[in-house]
Every structure is written in structure tokens, then in C-alpha cells.
Coordinates of C-alpha atoms in Angstrom, one line a residue:
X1 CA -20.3 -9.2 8.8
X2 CA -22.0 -6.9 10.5
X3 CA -26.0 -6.4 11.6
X4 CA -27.4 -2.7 12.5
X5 CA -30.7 -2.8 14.4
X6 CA -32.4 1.2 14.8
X7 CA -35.6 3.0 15.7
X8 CA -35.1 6.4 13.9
X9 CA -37.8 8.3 14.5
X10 CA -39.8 9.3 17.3
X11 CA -39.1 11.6 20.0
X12 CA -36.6 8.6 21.6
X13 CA -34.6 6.5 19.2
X14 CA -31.9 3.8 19.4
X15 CA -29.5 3.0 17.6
X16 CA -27.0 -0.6 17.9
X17 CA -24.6 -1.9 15.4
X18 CA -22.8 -5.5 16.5
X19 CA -20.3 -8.2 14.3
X20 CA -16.9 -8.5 13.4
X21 CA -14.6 -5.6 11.9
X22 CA -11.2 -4.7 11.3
X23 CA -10.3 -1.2 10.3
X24 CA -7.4 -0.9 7.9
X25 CA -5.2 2.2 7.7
X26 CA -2.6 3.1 5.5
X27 CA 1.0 2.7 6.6
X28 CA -0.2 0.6 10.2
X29 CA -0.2 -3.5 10.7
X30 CA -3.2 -4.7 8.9
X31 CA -5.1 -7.3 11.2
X32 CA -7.4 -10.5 11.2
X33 CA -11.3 -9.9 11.4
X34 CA -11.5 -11.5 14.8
X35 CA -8.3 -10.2 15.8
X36 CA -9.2 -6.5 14.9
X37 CA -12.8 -6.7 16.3
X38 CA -10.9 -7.8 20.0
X39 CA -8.5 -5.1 19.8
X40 CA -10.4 -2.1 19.0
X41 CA -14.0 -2.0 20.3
X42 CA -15.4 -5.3 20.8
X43 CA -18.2 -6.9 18.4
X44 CA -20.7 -4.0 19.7
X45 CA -18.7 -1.1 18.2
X46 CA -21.5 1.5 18.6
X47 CA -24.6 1.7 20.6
X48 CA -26.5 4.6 21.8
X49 CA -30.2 6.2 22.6
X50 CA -31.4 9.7 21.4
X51 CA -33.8 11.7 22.9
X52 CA -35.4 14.5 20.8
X53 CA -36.5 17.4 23.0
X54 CA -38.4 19.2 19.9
X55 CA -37.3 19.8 15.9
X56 CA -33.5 21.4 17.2
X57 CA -32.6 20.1 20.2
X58 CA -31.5 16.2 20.9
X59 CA -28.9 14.5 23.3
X60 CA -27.9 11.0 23.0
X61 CA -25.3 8.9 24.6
X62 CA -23.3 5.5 24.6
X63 CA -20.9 4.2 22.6
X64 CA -21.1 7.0 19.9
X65 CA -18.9 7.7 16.5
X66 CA -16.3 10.7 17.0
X67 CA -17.4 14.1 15.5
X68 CA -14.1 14.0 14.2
X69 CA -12.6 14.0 10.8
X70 CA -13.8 13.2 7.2
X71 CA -13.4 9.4 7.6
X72 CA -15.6 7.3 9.3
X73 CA -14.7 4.2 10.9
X74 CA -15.9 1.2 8.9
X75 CA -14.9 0.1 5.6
X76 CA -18.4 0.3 3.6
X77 CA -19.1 3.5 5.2
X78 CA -15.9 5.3 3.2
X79 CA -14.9 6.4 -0.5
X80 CA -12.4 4.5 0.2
X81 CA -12.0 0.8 1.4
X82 CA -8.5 1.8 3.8
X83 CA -8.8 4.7 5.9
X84 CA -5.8 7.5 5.0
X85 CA -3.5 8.5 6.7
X86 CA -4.9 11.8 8.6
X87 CA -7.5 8.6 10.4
X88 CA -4.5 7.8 11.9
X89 CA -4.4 10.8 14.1
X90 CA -8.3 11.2 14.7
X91 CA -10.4 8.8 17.4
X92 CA -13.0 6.9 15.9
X93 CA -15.5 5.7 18.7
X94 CA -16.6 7.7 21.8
X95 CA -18.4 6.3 25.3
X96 CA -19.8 9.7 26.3
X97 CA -22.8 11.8 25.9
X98 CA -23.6 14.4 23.1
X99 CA -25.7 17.4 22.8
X100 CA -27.3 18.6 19.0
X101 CA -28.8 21.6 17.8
X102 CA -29.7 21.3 13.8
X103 CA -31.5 24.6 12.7
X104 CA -31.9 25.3 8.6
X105 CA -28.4 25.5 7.4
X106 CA -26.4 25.3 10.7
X107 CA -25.4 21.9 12.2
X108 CA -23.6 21.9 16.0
X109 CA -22.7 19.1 18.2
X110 CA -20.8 18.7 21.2
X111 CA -19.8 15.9 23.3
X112 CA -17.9 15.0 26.4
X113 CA -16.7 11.2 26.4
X114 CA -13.6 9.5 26.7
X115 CA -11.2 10.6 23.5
X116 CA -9.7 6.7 21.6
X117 CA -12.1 4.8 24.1
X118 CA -9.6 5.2 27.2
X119 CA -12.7 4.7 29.2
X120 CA -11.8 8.0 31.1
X121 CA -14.5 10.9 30.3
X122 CA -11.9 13.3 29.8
X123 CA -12.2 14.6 25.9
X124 CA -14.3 17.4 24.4
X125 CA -15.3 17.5 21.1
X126 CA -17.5 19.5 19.2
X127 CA -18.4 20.3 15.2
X128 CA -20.4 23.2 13.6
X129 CA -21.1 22.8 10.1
X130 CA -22.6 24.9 7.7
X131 CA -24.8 24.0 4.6
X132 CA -23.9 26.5 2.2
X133 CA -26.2 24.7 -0.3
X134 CA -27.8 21.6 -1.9
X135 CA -24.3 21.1 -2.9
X136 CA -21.6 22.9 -0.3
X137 CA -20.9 22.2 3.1
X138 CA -18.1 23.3 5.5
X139 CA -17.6 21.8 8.5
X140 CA -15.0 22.5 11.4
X141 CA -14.2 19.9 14.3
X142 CA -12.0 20.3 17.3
X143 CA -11.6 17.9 20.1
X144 CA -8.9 17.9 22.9
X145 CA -8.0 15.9 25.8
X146 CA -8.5 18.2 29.2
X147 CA -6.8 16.3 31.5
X148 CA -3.6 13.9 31.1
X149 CA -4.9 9.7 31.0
X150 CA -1.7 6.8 31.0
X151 CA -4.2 4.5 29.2
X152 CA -2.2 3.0 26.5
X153 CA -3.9 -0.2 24.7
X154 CA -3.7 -0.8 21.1
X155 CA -6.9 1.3 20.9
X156 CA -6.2 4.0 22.9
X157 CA -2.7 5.2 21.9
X158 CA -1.1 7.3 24.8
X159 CA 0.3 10.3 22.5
X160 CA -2.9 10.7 20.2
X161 CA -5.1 10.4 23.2
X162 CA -3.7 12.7 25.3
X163 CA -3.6 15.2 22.1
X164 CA -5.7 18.2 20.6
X165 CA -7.1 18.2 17.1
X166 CA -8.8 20.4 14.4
X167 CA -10.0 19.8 11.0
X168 CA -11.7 22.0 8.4
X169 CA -13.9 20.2 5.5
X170 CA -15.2 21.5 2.5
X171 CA -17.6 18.7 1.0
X172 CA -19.3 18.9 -2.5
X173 CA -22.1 16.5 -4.0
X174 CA -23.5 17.0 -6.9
X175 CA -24.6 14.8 -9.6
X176 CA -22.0 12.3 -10.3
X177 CA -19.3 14.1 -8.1
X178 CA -18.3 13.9 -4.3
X179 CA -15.4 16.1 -3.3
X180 CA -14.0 16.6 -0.5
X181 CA -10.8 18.4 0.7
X182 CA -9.8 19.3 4.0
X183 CA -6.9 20.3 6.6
X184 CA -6.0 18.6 10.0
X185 CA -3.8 19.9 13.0
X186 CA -2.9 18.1 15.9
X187 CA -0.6 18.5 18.8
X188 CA 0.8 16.7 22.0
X189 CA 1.9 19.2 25.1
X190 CA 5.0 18.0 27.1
X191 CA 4.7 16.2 30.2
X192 CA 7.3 14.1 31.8
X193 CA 4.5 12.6 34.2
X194 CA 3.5 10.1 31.5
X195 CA 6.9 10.0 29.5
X196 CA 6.6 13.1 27.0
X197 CA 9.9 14.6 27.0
X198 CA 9.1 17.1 24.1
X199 CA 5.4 18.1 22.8
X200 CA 5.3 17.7 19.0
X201 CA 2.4 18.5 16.1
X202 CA 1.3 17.3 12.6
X203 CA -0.1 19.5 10.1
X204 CA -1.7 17.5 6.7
X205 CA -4.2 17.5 4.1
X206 CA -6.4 15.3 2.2
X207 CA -8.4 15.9 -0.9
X208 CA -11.1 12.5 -1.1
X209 CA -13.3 12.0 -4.6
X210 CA -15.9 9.9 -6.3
X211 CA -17.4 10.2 -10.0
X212 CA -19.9 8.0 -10.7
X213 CA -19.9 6.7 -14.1
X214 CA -22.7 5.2 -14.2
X215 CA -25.4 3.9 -11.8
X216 CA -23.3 0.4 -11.5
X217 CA -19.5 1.8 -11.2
X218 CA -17.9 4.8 -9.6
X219 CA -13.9 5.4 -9.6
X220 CA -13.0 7.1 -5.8
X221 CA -9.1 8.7 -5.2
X222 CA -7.4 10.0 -2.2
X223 CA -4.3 11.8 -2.6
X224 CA -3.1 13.4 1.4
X225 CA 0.3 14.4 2.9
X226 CA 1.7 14.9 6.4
X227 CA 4.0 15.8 8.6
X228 CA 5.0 15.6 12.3
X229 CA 7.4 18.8 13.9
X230 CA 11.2 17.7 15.7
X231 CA 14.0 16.8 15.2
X232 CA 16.0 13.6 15.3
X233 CA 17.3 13.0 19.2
X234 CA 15.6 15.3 20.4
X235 CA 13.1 13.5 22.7
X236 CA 10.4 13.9 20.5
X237 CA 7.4 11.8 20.7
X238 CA 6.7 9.5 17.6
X239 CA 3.2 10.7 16.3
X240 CA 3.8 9.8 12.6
X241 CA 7.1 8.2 11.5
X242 CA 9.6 9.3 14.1
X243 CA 10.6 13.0 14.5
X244 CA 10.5 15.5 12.0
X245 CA 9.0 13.1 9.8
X246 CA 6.4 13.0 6.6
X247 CA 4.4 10.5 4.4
X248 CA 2.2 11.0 1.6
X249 CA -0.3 8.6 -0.4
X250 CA -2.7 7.8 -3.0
X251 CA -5.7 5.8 -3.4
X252 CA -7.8 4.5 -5.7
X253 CA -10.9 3.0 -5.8
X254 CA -12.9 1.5 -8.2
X255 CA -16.6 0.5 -7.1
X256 CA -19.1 -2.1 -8.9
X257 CA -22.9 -2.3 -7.7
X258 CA -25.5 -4.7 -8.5
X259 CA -28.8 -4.5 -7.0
X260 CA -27.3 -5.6 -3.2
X261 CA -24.1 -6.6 -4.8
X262 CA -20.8 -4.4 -4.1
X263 CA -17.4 -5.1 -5.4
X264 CA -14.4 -2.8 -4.7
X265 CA -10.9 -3.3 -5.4
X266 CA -8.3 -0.8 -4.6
X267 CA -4.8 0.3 -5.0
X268 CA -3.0 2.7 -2.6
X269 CA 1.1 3.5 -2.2
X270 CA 2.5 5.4 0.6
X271 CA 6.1 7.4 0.7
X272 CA 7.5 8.2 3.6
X273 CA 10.4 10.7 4.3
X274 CA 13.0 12.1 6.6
X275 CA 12.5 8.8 8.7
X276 CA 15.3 6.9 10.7
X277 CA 16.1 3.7 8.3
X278 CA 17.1 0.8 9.7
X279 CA 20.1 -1.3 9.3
X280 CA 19.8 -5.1 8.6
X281 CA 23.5 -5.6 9.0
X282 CA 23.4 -4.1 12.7
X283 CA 20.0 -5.0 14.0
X284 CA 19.0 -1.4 14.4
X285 CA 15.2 -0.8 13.7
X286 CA 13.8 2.3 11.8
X287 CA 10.7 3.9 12.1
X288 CA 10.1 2.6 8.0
X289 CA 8.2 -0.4 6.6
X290 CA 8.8 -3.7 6.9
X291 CA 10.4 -6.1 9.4
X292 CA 13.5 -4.0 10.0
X293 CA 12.0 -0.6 9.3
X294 CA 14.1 -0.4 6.4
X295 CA 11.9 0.4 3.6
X296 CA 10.1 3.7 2.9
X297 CA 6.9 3.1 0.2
X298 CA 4.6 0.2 0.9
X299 CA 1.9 -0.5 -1.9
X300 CA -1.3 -2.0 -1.1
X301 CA -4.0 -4.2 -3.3
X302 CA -7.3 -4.7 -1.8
X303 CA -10.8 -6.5 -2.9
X304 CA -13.7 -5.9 -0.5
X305 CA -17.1 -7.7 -1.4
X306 CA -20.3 -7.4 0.3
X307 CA -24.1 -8.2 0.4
X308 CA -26.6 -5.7 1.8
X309 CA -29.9 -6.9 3.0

């Protein structure tokens, strides 16, 4: 349950959104409301002002959402009730400040905070989109870590937080249709000061979609894959599945409304491949599903209800 309290117009606004969350991904632990909500951002996961200096120009800071990715963080705010498996590499809240300029078709924003809320200011991100029309929009985010931080909590991984990262997004909506495909590369440098023996990348893509059926049901899909570069022994960092590995996935959504009622269920599988299995019989843990890391497809069945007021 969550509450949102905003003042959205005006030459300052505010926005503040405060309750309990978890944020499910594919292929990573899935965690209690309360337990989720301690370990990511606290029950006041974002909170900022905004000051409008005229019709273009704004800046606004606090605890803001990334600029990053096709995603956003919470459940109802997605096609999709689990977040894919390209989320996994992008941050999802920032404590920094961001400057705006929004000017007929052209959107850019750029922001200095602290990367997956490390608490050190030492990211920059930045987006420019471009509204091709009613329908069309491209978009293309970047964000890198300029220094080198050793803050490694549960949500501020020490790899991905000391990475760089691009995506490019198309996004159509029109009518009963939402498409959306796009690309994502990100990469880790070496440095033996905080453990990396090798660097290592991942390259994927995602295509999300919606159709709306009617005004009461819409069917959503994801379909992604992705890699991560090395090779086995090497002393490559684990950024995905172990070195040199890949996984791929498929979602589906289906979405009931009513009025203030929504009902989603969902199905989703995930492969994984070229991973280090484990071995039950000698204790040795892979880098798979399951207890012993032995298994390489996990499916998923989900039911999210909720109330808007």
C-alpha cells in the first residue's frame, strides 16, 4: 500500500510518495513487503521539490526516480507486474539533483546523485528524448559512475554501481497499442582496489507490449535476452549469471479494470545458458536457480490486485 501526496503545478512543486513495496525481478530472490521496503529504499522511496524557472527550464532534487531504462520501479507503474531482466542492470532511485529543459518535441535531463542509492554523489546521468509524434518517441539514456565507491548493500550492488550504462527506446502508443523495444549496454572497468580482477559488459534487448481489448482488459508481453562477456576462470566479475553467461524470458500479462478495481495475473519463464551448474552430490554451488544452483529455467505465476483512490 502505498499513498502519493503532490503539488504539480505552480512555479515550485513537490512531490512525496511513502508505504510499503517490494520490487520483483525476474531471475533474483523474490522478498516480503516489509522485508523489501527495509532493504531497498525505506517506506519514503521518492521525495523531491521542483522549481520551474519559466515554460523550459526546471531543477528539482531529493530522492528522485533514475532517468534510466524503460522500467520504472514499482509494480503498478509497469506493463508488466515483475520487472525484466535488463532492470536488473539499471538503478532505480537517485538522491541527487536534476536539471530539465522540455522545448516542443525535445526532452533533456541531467542529473548528478548517487548511482543504486550508495549515498555517494558520484553518478551522472542524463536522457534526451525526442517526440517524433503523437505516436513515436525515441529516447537515449546514459549514466556512469565517475569515481570508484566500495558501498555494497543489497541495494547498492558493488559491480552495477560502480558501472556505465546506455539504452536506446523506441516507444509507440497509439489506440489500443503500446510498443516498446529497446537496447541496453553496460560495462564494469577493472580495478583491483575494490576486488575487480577483470572488467566485463552485457549487451541485451527487450521488446515490451500492451493491446487493449477493450476498455476493461488489456493482454501485456515481454520477450528480452542477455548476455554478460568472459570466460569461465577467468576472474570475471558476475554481472548476470557468472561469466560468459546469458538468459532470456517471457512475460505475460493479462490486466482486468473496473472503475478503481485492477486485477493482473501473470506468467513469466526464464532460460539461462552457458552458466556453471551445480553439483548436489559434491556441494558445489552454480550460478543457476534454486538451492544448489543447479537448475537453469525458473517459471513464475503472479496475481497483483489493487484499489486506486
Amino acid at each position: 500500500m502505498q499513498a502519493f501526496v503532490q503539488k504539480p503545478d505552480g512555479a515550485f512543486q513537490f512531490y512525496l510518495q511513502s508505504g510499503l513495496y517490494t520490487v520483483p525481478t525476474l531471475g533474483a530472490p523474490t522478498f516480503r513487503t516489509l522485508d523489501g521496503t527495509q532493504l531497498l529504499f525505506g517506506p519514503v522511496p521518492v521525495v523531491y521539490g521542483k522549481y520551474n524557472f519559466n515554460e523550459d527550464w526546471s531543477i528539482q532534487g531529493g530522492r528522485l526516480p533514475t532517468l534510466i531504462g524503460a522500467e520504472t520501479t514499482f509494480t503498478f507503474q509497469n506493463l508488466n507486474i515483475v520487472r525484466g531482466l535488463l532492470f536488473g542492470q539499471e538503478n532505480a532511485v537517485n538522491q541527487g539533483v536534476q536539471v530539465n529543459y522540455a522545448h516542443g518535441p525535445l526532452t533533456v535531463s541531467a542529473s548528478g546523485n548517487d548511482g543504486f542509492f550508495s549515498g555517494q554523489i558520484d553518478w551522472l546521468t542524463g536522457l534526451v528524448a525526442y517526440k517524433i509524434d503523437d505516436a513515436q518517441t525515441v529516447t537515449f539514456d546514459a549514466g556512469a559512475n565517475l569515481g570508484r565507491s566500495s558501498v555494497s548493500t543489497f541495494a547498492t550492488p558493488l559491480a552495477q554501481n560502480n558501472s556505465a550504462i546506455f539504452n536506446l527506446i523506441y516507444s509507440y502508443s497509439h489506440g489500443p497499442w503500446i510498443v516498446t523495444p529497446y537496447l541496453q549496454f553496460t560495462d564494469v572497468q577493472r580495478d583491483e582496489r575494490i576486488g575487480f580482477a577483470q572488467g566485463a559488459s552485457t549487451y541485451g534487448g527487450a521488446v515490451l507490449a500492451s493491446y487493449a481489448f477493450t476498455d476493461h482488459f488489456a493482454l501485456a508481453g515481454r520477450a528480452e535476452a542477455e548476455s554478460q562477456t568472459g570466460r569461465r576462470g577467468s576472474g570475471t566479475m558476475s554481472l548476470l549469471y557468472g561469466a560468459g553467461s546469458s538468459a532470456a524470458s517471457v512475460t505475460l500479462t493479462p490486466t482486468f479494470t473496473f472503475d478503481r478495481l485492477v486485477l493482473r495475473g501473470e506468467y513469466s519463464h526464464t532460460q539461462l545458458y552457458d552458466i556453471v551448474r551445480g553439483d548436489v552430490a559434491s556441494g558445489l554451488t552454480g550460478s543457476g536457480f534454486g538451492r544448489m544452483g543447479v537448475k537453469t529455467g525458473q517459471d513464475r505465476f503472479l496475481v497483483e490486485g489493487g484499489i486506486t483512490f
